[in-house]
C-alpha atoms as one frame of an Amber mdcrd trajectory, in Angstrom:
protein
 -16.256 -36.450   6.608 -18.692 -33.757   5.414 -17.642 -31.600   8.352 -13.972
 -32.016   7.444 -14.623 -31.131   3.796 -16.682 -28.105   4.832 -13.875 -26.934
   7.140 -11.306 -27.333   4.354 -13.528 -25.380   1.959 -13.955 -22.555   4.476
 -10.221 -22.404   5.188  -9.414 -22.444   1.482 -11.857 -19.621   0.784 -10.329
 -17.542   3.562  -6.799 -18.224   2.369  -7.570 -17.274  -1.235  -8.839 -13.867
  -0.130  -5.368 -13.114   1.227  -3.549 -14.111  -1.959  -2.543 -11.329  -4.277
  -4.225 -10.915  -7.631  -3.616  -8.208 -10.238  -4.197  -5.335  -7.788  -2.036
  -7.059  -5.177   0.739  -7.336  -7.743   0.376  -3.625  -8.576   0.429  -2.789
  -4.858   3.610  -4.839  -4.324   5.295  -3.090  -7.260   4.223   0.296  -5.846
   5.586  -0.576  -2.398   8.904  -1.753  -3.881   9.211   1.439  -5.969   8.660
   3.502  -2.804  11.374   1.542  -0.967  13.807   2.025  -3.881  13.077   5.748
  -4.089  11.958   5.320  -7.705   9.633   8.318  -7.806   8.998   7.959 -11.549
   7.610   4.443 -11.048   5.709   5.493  -7.922   3.951   8.399  -9.621   3.290
   6.465 -12.859   0.938   4.186 -10.893  -1.576   6.995 -10.222  -4.698   7.868
 -12.186  -4.832  11.555 -13.209  -7.487  12.325 -10.575  -5.849  10.299  -7.770
  -5.668  11.381  -4.160  -2.987  10.493  -1.608  -3.984  10.768   2.055  -0.846
  10.744   4.222  -1.813  10.347   7.876   0.891  11.048  10.457   4.529  12.019
  10.252   6.086  15.134   8.720   4.283  14.695   5.357   0.808  14.522   6.929
  -1.789  15.905   4.515  -3.943  15.236   1.482  -2.359  15.506  -1.963  -3.639
  15.495  -5.544  -2.147  15.966  -9.000   1.449  17.238  -9.064   1.451  17.430
  -5.256   1.636  13.624  -5.148   4.899  13.546  -7.113   6.352  16.338  -4.974
   5.417  14.484  -1.782   7.060  11.249  -2.904  10.152  13.203  -4.026  10.448
  14.674  -0.505  10.028  11.226   1.020  12.622   9.632  -1.303  15.127  12.381
  -0.529  14.630  11.999   3.231  14.532   8.178   3.347  17.194   6.373   1.343
  18.192   2.717   1.477  14.774   1.453   2.505  13.701  -2.163   2.564   9.992
  -2.947   2.507   8.649  -5.774   4.643   5.030  -6.562   3.755   3.666  -7.991
   6.983   0.149  -8.636   5.705  -1.725  -8.012   2.456  -5.299  -8.700   1.383
  -7.148  -7.848  -1.802 -10.845  -7.383  -2.480 -12.130  -6.879  -5.994 -15.188
  -6.708  -8.177 -15.711  -5.487 -11.770 -15.594  -1.815 -10.652 -12.224  -1.925
  -8.919  -9.994  -3.463  -6.285  -8.902  -2.509  -2.809  -5.635  -3.673  -1.307
  -5.002  -3.478   2.426  -1.410  -3.936   3.536   0.666  -3.603   6.666   4.174
  -2.621   5.614   7.276  -1.728   7.574   9.761   0.336   5.584  13.162   0.282
   7.262  16.661   1.662   7.014  18.129   3.108  10.223  14.533   4.063  11.012
  11.353   2.021  10.916   8.340   3.478   9.148   5.329   1.287   9.957   2.460
   1.875   7.546  -1.137   0.694   7.332  -1.810   0.989   3.646  -5.106   1.198
   1.770  -4.933   1.363  -2.027  -7.929   1.639  -4.345  -7.324   0.638  -7.959
  -9.694   1.454 -10.816  -8.966   0.653 -14.457  -5.458  -0.526 -13.571  -4.438
   2.728 -11.887  -4.154   3.855  -8.294  -7.200   6.063  -7.716  -7.053   6.638
  -3.965  -4.386   5.854  -1.406  -4.157   6.089   2.353  -0.679   5.947   3.901
  -1.326   5.721   7.667   1.692   5.794   9.948   0.880   3.039  12.472   3.377
   2.764  15.363   1.734  -0.476  16.553   3.161  -2.282  13.500   6.752  -1.537
  14.540   6.491  -3.619  17.708
C-alpha cells in the first residue's frame, strides 16, 4: 500500500509540473495572439528590454525593442489564418520568474512547427526563443 501511495504521489507531482500556471496562461494567450495575427497583443506581452531569438526560417535572427514588433508584423502579414496546436507545454517557476517550454504547430496551408521557450519576469515576456523544429511536424 505504501508503494502504491508513493507511486501516486510521484505521478501527481510529475503531472502538476505540466499544468499551466500564471506564466502558462500568459504563454497560451501569446501563442493565440500570434495565430490570430494580433500584433498589438503579441508585442504588449514584452518587457521593454526583451529579446526575441528566432531560430530558422526567413525571419532567423535576434531582435530587441522595436525590431520585435516589426518582426511579428512581417510574420502576421506572411501567415494569415493560422491555428495554433499546443502539442506540449510545461512551466517552471520560482519567485524570480517563470519559464514556459512549449511545442506548438501553427498551421494554415503550411505547418510551422515551433519549439518555444519563454522567460517571464514580473508578468512580462523577458526573453523568447522561437525555434523552427521540423521534427514536430511529423
